[in-house]
Amino acid sequence: MTEAPEMPLHMQRVRFDPIEELAQVREKEGITRVRTPFGASAYLVTRYDDVREVLADSARFSNAATGRNRPPGMAELSDEELEQLRAGQMLNFDPPEHSRLRKMLTSEFTVKRMRRLEPRIVEIVDAALDELEAAGTPGDLVSSFALPVPSLVICELLGVPYADRADFQHRTGRLLDASLPVEQRLALQRESREYMGALVAEAMAAPGEDMLGMLVREHGHDLSAAELAGVASLLLLAGHETTSNMLGLGTLALLRHPEQLALLRDDPAAVEPAVEELLRWLSIVHSGVPRTTTTEVEIAGHTIPAGELLVLALPAANRDPALLEHPERLDITREAVRHVAFGHGVHHCLGAPLARMEMRIAFPALLRRFPELALAVPYEEIGFRAFHLVYGLHALPVTW
């Protein structure tokens, strides 16, 4: 049996909290050497101001240069296949190529557009709660609520058959599992591309009213089939993985802080700041896409040559005392801070307005429907997805 690789420092947590060693790096050196989940050597950036500086400057800190690298295990890929896998993946490009792809989607993710989706998201949340209640207590909040809600929302928005959810959720869960060998994850990436390629072909033959149909109708002359598949694959993965883990992990965090749970449940004005504080405190995306230095740079007083890989410790940055007082505390009453849970700069999460709306609807709806919500097992038995690139829970057994 293949042993799981050593977990990178920036992914190590004790349940909700980054390990103490990460805070020590932030307070002392500010930067240290680590190995990425793909086995490459990199500098780990831990301080809030430094992380924002890297995220804001795509000229000196490049996504594209990183995307052209071949992680261990991918050496057998031909240049042509590597380009096919990169096509349409906005996170693998810098401006102006990144800007070209993102511009085609920006209008679909505005706050105004999200408001038009709100009634449908309310329906989806209420239907999921109805099914959870009808199934009876105890129930698993991850499989019965946290995962189905954002999955159905992104499926309807994008134009992906919801009936396929079990397959794509299974693929995505394994694709983001850093304990699996690179070769297995590469095979899963190919499967995902093939699946989305088939949906793109259907949309090109008969574009519907969903986002995939819109892209074909309005930008089909500018986007190749491979680019369409890449854009759609990224949206599908990000659209359900991140929000579902926020809903599951966020609910557990609130159950561990009952006074704050009650405030979010009973006071509509508390919902928005609560969502922002949960985003900051949980920081479910450990690091995002690594950057590559294009020139010699100085970070935290350290000189780093050109061509070096940088990994950003988002949980450490969001709990930096330089950002706010008592950063280790979950406090939904605090004033919102400029956290980096959604990134920053040109790669700031495109779907942030949608994710925020889903959470603003789902958290209070869940807590009001089940005012006696409680864990069905001891807290110590809850399993966290330690090796996943998006942090979360395997399951959340609850009673009401």
Short mmCIF file of C-alpha atoms in Angstrom, two decimals:
data_model
loop_
_atom_site.label_atom_id
_atom_site.label_comp_id
_atom_site.label_asym_id
_atom_site.label_seq_id
_atom_site.Cartn_x
_atom_site.Cartn_y
_atom_site.Cartn_z
CA MET A 1 0.00 0.00 0.00
CA THR A 2 1.30 3.47 -0.89
CA GLU A 3 1.88 5.62 2.18
CA ALA A 4 0.23 9.02 2.30
CA PRO A 5 2.70 11.83 1.66
CA GLU A 6 3.77 14.14 4.44
CA MET A 7 1.23 16.91 4.79
CA PRO A 8 2.59 20.36 3.85
CA LEU A 9 2.91 22.80 6.76
CA HIS A 10 0.26 25.20 5.45
CA MET A 11 -2.33 22.39 5.31
CA GLN A 12 -1.78 21.17 8.86
CA ARG A 13 -4.54 22.04 11.31
CA VAL A 14 -5.83 20.99 14.69
CA ARG A 15 -9.51 20.85 13.81
CA PHE A 16 -10.41 24.52 13.18
CA ASP A 17 -7.00 25.98 13.92
CA PRO A 18 -3.78 26.15 11.87
CA ILE A 19 -0.98 24.44 13.79
CA GLU A 20 1.11 26.54 16.13
CA GLU A 21 4.25 26.09 13.99
CA LEU A 22 2.61 28.07 11.20
CA ALA A 23 1.95 30.98 13.54
CA GLN A 24 5.56 30.79 14.74
CA VAL A 25 6.82 31.09 11.16
CA ARG A 26 4.56 34.11 10.64
CA GLU A 27 5.73 35.81 13.84
CA LYS A 28 9.45 35.08 13.39
CA GLU A 29 10.77 34.54 9.85
CA GLY A 30 7.57 35.32 7.94
CA ILE A 31 8.60 32.85 5.25
CA THR A 32 9.95 29.30 5.16
CA ARG A 33 10.66 26.43 2.78
CA VAL A 34 7.99 23.76 2.26
CA ARG A 35 7.02 21.04 -0.19
CA THR A 36 3.78 21.47 -2.12
CA PRO A 37 1.18 18.69 -2.32
CA PHE A 38 2.70 17.90 -5.74
CA GLY A 39 6.15 17.38 -4.22
CA ALA A 40 7.79 20.58 -5.48
CA SER A 41 9.92 22.83 -3.25
CA ALA A 42 8.48 26.28 -2.53
CA TYR A 43 8.66 29.29 -0.25
CA LEU A 44 5.68 29.58 2.12
CA VAL A 45 4.44 33.16 2.64
CA THR A 46 2.53 33.57 5.92
CA ARG A 47 1.93 37.26 6.75
CA TYR A 48 -1.23 39.07 5.68
CA ASP A 49 0.49 42.08 4.07
CA ASP A 50 2.94 39.84 2.18
CA VAL A 51 0.18 37.53 0.97
CA ARG A 52 -1.84 40.47 -0.35
CA GLU A 53 1.24 41.88 -2.05
CA VAL A 54 1.83 38.61 -3.90
CA LEU A 55 -1.83 38.26 -4.85
CA ALA A 56 -1.97 41.84 -6.14
CA ASP A 57 1.07 41.69 -8.44
CA SER A 58 0.74 39.23 -11.32
CA ALA A 59 3.71 40.81 -13.11
CA ARG A 60 6.23 39.76 -10.43
CA PHE A 61 4.30 36.75 -9.12
CA SER A 62 2.99 34.75 -12.05
CA ASN A 63 0.25 32.13 -12.24
CA ALA A 64 1.08 31.35 -15.86
CA ALA A 65 4.70 30.48 -15.15
CA THR A 66 3.53 28.08 -12.45
CA GLY A 67 0.99 26.50 -14.80
CA ARG A 68 3.68 25.73 -17.34
CA ASN A 69 5.72 23.78 -14.78
CA ARG A 70 5.48 20.01 -14.72
CA PRO A 71 4.92 18.67 -11.22
CA PRO A 72 6.47 15.28 -10.41
CA GLY A 73 4.34 12.57 -12.02
CA MET A 74 3.30 14.72 -14.98
CA ALA A 75 6.52 14.38 -16.93
CA GLU A 76 4.94 11.86 -19.28
CA LEU A 77 2.46 14.43 -20.59
CA SER A 78 3.07 15.73 -24.08
CA ASP A 79 3.20 19.49 -24.60
CA GLU A 80 -0.06 19.21 -26.53
CA GLU A 81 -1.91 17.43 -23.72
CA LEU A 82 -0.53 19.82 -21.13
CA GLU A 83 -1.91 22.73 -23.16
CA GLN A 84 -5.26 20.95 -23.48
CA LEU A 85 -5.47 20.51 -19.71
CA ARG A 86 -4.53 24.18 -19.16
CA ALA A 87 -6.94 25.56 -21.78
CA GLY A 88 -9.63 27.76 -20.27
CA GLN A 89 -8.30 27.38 -16.71
CA MET A 90 -8.26 31.03 -15.68
CA LEU A 91 -6.15 30.29 -12.62
CA ASN A 92 -3.31 29.17 -14.89
CA PHE A 93 -3.02 32.49 -16.72
CA ASP A 94 -1.93 36.08 -16.13
CA PRO A 95 -3.32 39.18 -17.84
CA PRO A 96 -4.05 39.75 -20.66
CA GLU A 97 -5.02 36.10 -21.33
CA HIS A 98 -6.64 35.78 -17.91
CA SER A 99 -8.53 39.04 -18.48
CA ARG A 100 -9.85 37.77 -21.83
CA LEU A 101 -11.35 34.67 -20.23
CA ARG A 102 -12.65 36.35 -17.09
CA LYS A 103 -14.33 39.21 -18.96
CA MET A 104 -16.63 36.72 -20.69
CA LEU A 105 -17.98 35.58 -17.31
CA THR A 106 -17.99 38.76 -15.23
CA SER A 107 -21.54 39.78 -16.14
CA GLU A 108 -22.88 36.42 -14.91
CA PHE A 109 -21.46 36.85 -11.40
CA THR A 110 -22.36 40.43 -10.53
CA VAL A 111 -24.22 41.19 -7.30
CA LYS A 112 -27.17 42.36 -9.42
CA ARG A 113 -27.27 39.05 -11.29
CA MET A 114 -27.04 37.14 -8.03
CA ARG A 115 -30.04 39.02 -6.64
CA ARG A 116 -32.10 37.70 -9.54
CA LEU A 117 -31.07 34.19 -8.53
CA GLU A 118 -32.03 34.69 -4.88
CA PRO A 119 -35.63 33.38 -5.08
CA ARG A 120 -34.44 30.16 -6.75
CA ILE A 121 -31.67 29.67 -4.17
CA VAL A 122 -34.25 30.12 -1.39
CA GLU A 123 -36.37 27.40 -3.05
CA ILE A 124 -33.38 25.04 -3.31
CA VAL A 125 -32.43 25.60 0.36
CA ASP A 126 -36.01 25.09 1.57
CA ALA A 127 -36.42 21.91 -0.50
CA ALA A 128 -33.19 20.48 0.91
CA LEU A 129 -34.36 21.26 4.45
CA ASP A 130 -37.72 19.62 3.71
CA GLU A 131 -35.97 16.44 2.57
CA LEU A 132 -33.63 16.47 5.57
CA GLU A 133 -36.58 16.86 7.96
CA ALA A 134 -38.63 14.18 6.21
CA ALA A 135 -35.76 11.68 6.40
CA GLY A 136 -35.77 12.09 10.16
CA THR A 137 -33.17 12.50 12.83
CA PRO A 138 -30.27 11.86 13.00
CA GLY A 139 -29.08 13.09 9.63
CA ASP A 140 -25.81 13.91 7.91
CA LEU A 141 -25.75 17.62 7.24
CA VAL A 142 -22.93 17.32 4.70
CA SER A 143 -24.53 14.80 2.33
CA SER A 144 -28.12 16.01 2.90
CA PHE A 145 -27.70 19.79 2.91
CA ALA A 146 -24.24 21.32 2.63
CA LEU A 147 -23.33 19.46 -0.57
CA PRO A 148 -26.68 19.28 -2.43
CA VAL A 149 -27.54 22.99 -2.13
CA PRO A 150 -24.50 24.53 -3.91
CA SER A 151 -24.32 21.54 -6.28
CA LEU A 152 -27.85 22.13 -7.57
CA VAL A 153 -27.30 25.89 -7.77
CA ILE A 154 -24.16 25.59 -9.89
CA CYS A 155 -25.67 22.80 -12.02
CA GLU A 156 -28.68 24.96 -12.91
CA LEU A 157 -26.55 28.05 -13.44
CA LEU A 158 -23.97 26.30 -15.60
CA GLY A 159 -26.15 23.80 -17.44
CA VAL A 160 -24.82 20.54 -15.94
CA PRO A 161 -27.33 17.69 -15.39
CA TYR A 162 -27.96 17.41 -11.67
CA ALA A 163 -28.41 13.67 -12.18
CA ASP A 164 -24.64 13.50 -12.77
CA ARG A 165 -23.84 14.96 -9.36
CA ALA A 166 -22.72 11.73 -7.68
CA ASP A 167 -20.11 11.14 -10.37
CA PHE A 168 -18.69 14.65 -10.51
CA GLN A 169 -18.74 15.05 -6.73
CA HIS A 170 -16.81 11.80 -6.34
CA ARG A 171 -14.28 12.85 -8.98
CA THR A 172 -13.81 16.28 -7.46
CA GLY A 173 -13.41 14.91 -3.95
CA ARG A 174 -10.61 12.61 -5.10
CA LEU A 175 -9.06 15.23 -7.39
CA LEU A 176 -8.62 17.55 -4.39
CA ASP A 177 -7.23 14.79 -2.15
CA ALA A 178 -3.53 15.56 -1.81
CA SER A 179 -2.86 12.11 -0.33
CA LEU A 180 -3.48 10.46 -3.71
CA PRO A 181 -0.57 9.99 -6.14
CA VAL A 182 -0.23 12.65 -8.82
CA GLU A 183 -0.86 10.02 -11.51
CA GLN A 184 -4.30 9.18 -10.07
CA ARG A 185 -5.25 12.83 -9.78
CA LEU A 186 -4.10 13.43 -13.34
CA ALA A 187 -6.34 10.60 -14.53
CA LEU A 188 -9.26 12.17 -12.66
CA GLN A 189 -8.49 15.51 -14.29
CA ARG A 190 -8.64 13.84 -17.70
CA GLU A 191 -11.98 12.24 -16.80
CA SER A 192 -13.37 15.61 -15.74
CA ARG A 193 -12.24 17.16 -19.03
CA GLU A 194 -13.83 14.36 -21.04
CA TYR A 195 -17.10 14.74 -19.15
CA MET A 196 -17.22 18.49 -19.62
CA GLY A 197 -16.08 18.16 -23.24
CA ALA A 198 -19.17 16.07 -23.96
CA LEU A 199 -21.44 18.70 -22.37
CA VAL A 200 -19.68 21.43 -24.38
CA ALA A 201 -20.29 19.50 -27.60
CA GLU A 202 -24.01 19.29 -26.74
CA ALA A 203 -24.13 23.00 -25.97
CA MET A 204 -22.38 23.87 -29.22
CA ALA A 205 -24.96 21.83 -31.14
CA ALA A 206 -27.94 23.30 -29.26
CA PRO A 207 -27.07 26.09 -26.78
CA GLY A 208 -29.54 26.45 -23.93
CA GLU A 209 -30.35 29.37 -21.63
CA ASP A 210 -27.74 28.39 -19.06
CA MET A 211 -24.22 29.82 -18.72
CA LEU A 212 -22.68 27.21 -21.01
CA GLY A 213 -25.23 28.10 -23.68
CA MET A 214 -24.49 31.80 -23.17
CA LEU A 215 -20.78 31.23 -23.63
CA VAL A 216 -21.40 29.32 -26.86
CA ARG A 217 -23.80 31.92 -28.27
CA GLU A 218 -21.92 35.05 -27.26
CA HIS A 219 -18.29 33.91 -27.24
CA GLY A 220 -18.20 30.71 -29.27
CA HIS A 221 -16.17 32.45 -31.98
CA ASP A 222 -13.55 33.49 -29.37
CA LEU A 223 -13.33 30.28 -27.34
CA SER A 224 -12.17 26.85 -28.48
CA ALA A 225 -14.00 23.73 -27.32
CA ALA A 226 -11.07 22.99 -25.00
CA GLU A 227 -11.29 26.48 -23.48
CA LEU A 228 -15.04 26.12 -22.97
CA ALA A 229 -14.47 22.79 -21.23
CA GLY A 230 -11.76 24.31 -19.05
CA VAL A 231 -13.85 27.31 -18.01
CA ALA A 232 -16.88 25.13 -17.24
CA SER A 233 -14.82 22.53 -15.33
CA LEU A 234 -13.35 25.20 -13.07
CA LEU A 235 -16.76 26.75 -12.40
CA LEU A 236 -18.32 23.37 -11.59
CA LEU A 237 -15.53 22.39 -9.20
CA ALA A 238 -15.29 25.74 -7.43
CA GLY A 239 -19.06 26.26 -7.47
CA HIS A 240 -19.88 23.30 -5.26
CA GLU A 241 -16.71 22.34 -3.39
CA THR A 242 -15.99 25.63 -1.65
CA THR A 243 -19.51 26.60 -0.57
CA SER A 244 -20.42 23.08 0.53
CA ASN A 245 -17.39 22.91 2.82
CA MET A 246 -18.15 26.37 4.21
CA LEU A 247 -21.70 25.28 5.04
CA GLY A 248 -20.62 22.08 6.76
CA LEU A 249 -17.60 23.43 8.61
CA GLY A 250 -19.36 26.72 9.38
CA THR A 251 -22.32 24.94 10.96
CA LEU A 252 -19.98 22.91 13.17
CA ALA A 253 -18.16 26.11 14.19
CA LEU A 254 -21.46 27.71 15.16
CA LEU A 255 -22.53 24.64 17.13
CA ARG A 256 -19.28 25.05 19.09
CA HIS A 257 -20.16 28.73 19.72
CA PRO A 258 -23.87 28.55 20.71
CA GLU A 259 -24.25 32.22 21.65
CA GLN A 260 -23.04 33.26 18.21
CA LEU A 261 -25.26 30.62 16.59
CA ALA A 262 -28.28 32.10 18.35
CA LEU A 263 -27.35 35.61 17.24
CA LEU A 264 -27.04 34.58 13.59
CA ARG A 265 -30.31 32.64 13.81
CA ASP A 266 -32.37 35.38 15.45
CA ASP A 267 -30.96 38.65 14.10
CA PRO A 268 -31.10 39.22 10.32
CA ALA A 269 -28.54 42.05 10.68
CA ALA A 270 -26.01 39.57 12.07
CA VAL A 271 -26.01 37.29 9.02
CA GLU A 272 -23.76 39.23 6.67
CA PRO A 273 -20.96 39.95 9.19
CA ALA A 274 -21.23 36.35 10.40
CA VAL A 275 -20.58 35.02 6.90
CA GLU A 276 -17.51 37.24 6.53
CA GLU A 277 -16.13 36.21 9.91
CA LEU A 278 -16.66 32.53 9.14
CA LEU A 279 -14.88 32.98 5.82
CA ARG A 280 -11.92 34.57 7.58
CA TRP A 281 -11.76 32.23 10.56
CA LEU A 282 -12.20 28.98 8.64
CA SER A 283 -10.14 29.86 5.52
CA ILE A 284 -11.10 26.57 3.88
CA VAL A 285 -8.80 27.12 0.87
CA HIS A 286 -5.33 26.52 2.30
CA SER A 287 -3.31 28.32 -0.34
CA GLY A 288 -4.86 28.61 -3.80
CA VAL A 289 -2.64 28.43 -6.88
CA PRO A 290 1.12 28.79 -6.23
CA ARG A 291 2.87 31.75 -7.86
CA THR A 292 6.27 31.85 -9.56
CA THR A 293 8.60 34.83 -9.20
CA THR A 294 9.45 36.45 -12.53
CA THR A 295 12.24 38.58 -11.07
CA GLU A 296 14.23 38.82 -7.85
CA VAL A 297 11.91 39.97 -5.07
CA GLU A 298 12.05 40.71 -1.36
CA ILE A 299 9.40 39.27 0.96
CA ALA A 300 9.45 39.56 4.75
CA GLY A 301 13.06 40.77 4.51
CA HIS A 302 14.14 37.71 2.50
CA THR A 303 15.54 37.98 -1.04
CA ILE A 304 14.01 35.40 -3.36
CA PRO A 305 15.45 34.79 -6.84
CA ALA A 306 13.47 34.72 -10.06
CA GLY A 307 11.90 31.38 -11.00
CA GLU A 308 11.03 30.32 -7.44
CA LEU A 309 7.67 28.88 -6.42
CA LEU A 310 5.62 30.67 -3.74
CA VAL A 311 2.80 29.13 -1.71
CA LEU A 312 0.48 31.45 0.23
CA ALA A 313 -0.73 30.36 3.67
CA LEU A 314 -4.22 31.89 3.63
CA PRO A 315 -5.24 30.63 7.11
CA ALA A 316 -2.10 32.18 8.61
CA ALA A 317 -2.72 35.45 6.78
CA ASN A 318 -6.34 35.63 7.91
CA ARG A 319 -5.28 35.08 11.53
CA ASP A 320 -2.42 37.58 11.45
CA PRO A 321 -2.48 39.91 14.49
CA ALA A 322 -1.45 42.66 12.06
CA LEU A 323 -4.89 42.29 10.44
CA LEU A 324 -7.09 42.41 13.56
CA GLU A 325 -7.11 41.97 17.32
CA HIS A 326 -7.58 38.50 18.79
CA PRO A 327 -7.53 36.84 15.35
CA GLU A 328 -7.73 33.35 16.86
CA ARG A 329 -11.27 34.03 18.12
CA LEU A 330 -14.42 33.47 16.11
CA ASP A 331 -16.46 36.62 16.68
CA ILE A 332 -19.34 37.29 14.30
CA THR A 333 -19.97 40.68 15.94
CA ARG A 334 -16.64 42.15 14.89
CA GLU A 335 -16.42 44.65 12.05
CA ALA A 336 -15.65 43.02 8.73
CA VAL A 337 -11.99 42.93 7.76
CA ARG A 338 -10.40 42.62 4.34
CA HIS A 339 -9.72 38.89 4.57
CA VAL A 340 -8.14 36.87 1.78
CA ALA A 341 -10.43 33.84 1.93
CA PHE A 342 -11.51 34.66 -1.65
CA GLY A 343 -8.03 35.74 -2.68
CA HIS A 344 -7.20 39.25 -3.84
CA GLY A 345 -6.28 41.08 -7.03
CA VAL A 346 -7.08 39.93 -10.56
CA HIS A 347 -7.70 36.35 -9.38
CA HIS A 348 -10.14 37.33 -6.62
CA CYS A 349 -12.79 34.60 -6.65
CA LEU A 350 -15.23 35.25 -9.49
CA GLY A 351 -17.99 33.34 -7.69
CA ALA A 352 -17.67 35.22 -4.38
CA PRO A 353 -21.05 37.01 -4.77
CA LEU A 354 -22.77 33.66 -5.40
CA ALA A 355 -21.04 31.93 -2.49
CA ARG A 356 -21.89 34.78 -0.12
CA MET A 357 -25.53 34.73 -1.18
CA GLU A 358 -25.81 30.97 -0.72
CA MET A 359 -24.36 31.21 2.79
CA ARG A 360 -26.48 34.23 3.73
CA ILE A 361 -29.58 32.24 2.78
CA ALA A 362 -28.57 28.75 3.96
CA PHE A 363 -27.17 29.37 7.46
CA PRO A 364 -30.18 31.22 8.95
CA ALA A 365 -32.67 28.98 7.12
CA LEU A 366 -31.05 25.87 8.59
CA LEU A 367 -30.85 27.28 12.11
CA ARG A 368 -34.42 28.58 12.10
CA ARG A 369 -35.84 25.34 10.74
CA PHE A 370 -34.01 23.33 13.41
CA PRO A 371 -33.64 25.56 16.50
CA GLU A 372 -32.57 22.52 18.55
CA LEU A 373 -29.85 21.50 16.10
CA ALA A 374 -27.09 19.57 17.86
CA LEU A 375 -24.32 17.09 17.15
CA ALA A 376 -25.43 13.46 17.04
CA VAL A 377 -21.96 12.22 18.00
CA PRO A 378 -19.24 13.58 20.30
CA TYR A 379 -17.31 16.47 18.77
CA GLU A 380 -14.10 14.44 18.97
CA GLU A 381 -15.57 11.89 16.53
CA ILE A 382 -16.16 14.42 13.74
CA GLY A 383 -13.82 13.66 10.83
CA PHE A 384 -12.05 16.58 9.13
CA ARG A 385 -10.83 16.27 5.52
CA ALA A 386 -7.22 16.81 6.47
CA PHE A 387 -5.50 16.06 3.15
CA HIS A 388 -7.96 17.90 0.93
CA LEU A 389 -6.93 21.08 -0.86
CA VAL A 390 -10.29 22.53 0.25
CA TYR A 391 -10.70 21.95 3.99
CA GLY A 392 -13.95 20.54 5.29
CA LEU A 393 -15.74 17.63 6.94
CA HIS A 394 -16.35 14.08 5.78
CA ALA A 395 -19.74 14.11 7.51
CA LEU A 396 -21.66 16.09 10.12
CA PRO A 397 -24.14 13.86 12.00
CA VAL A 398 -26.81 16.02 13.67
CA THR A 399 -30.06 15.75 15.54
CA TRP A 400 -32.82 18.30 15.98
#
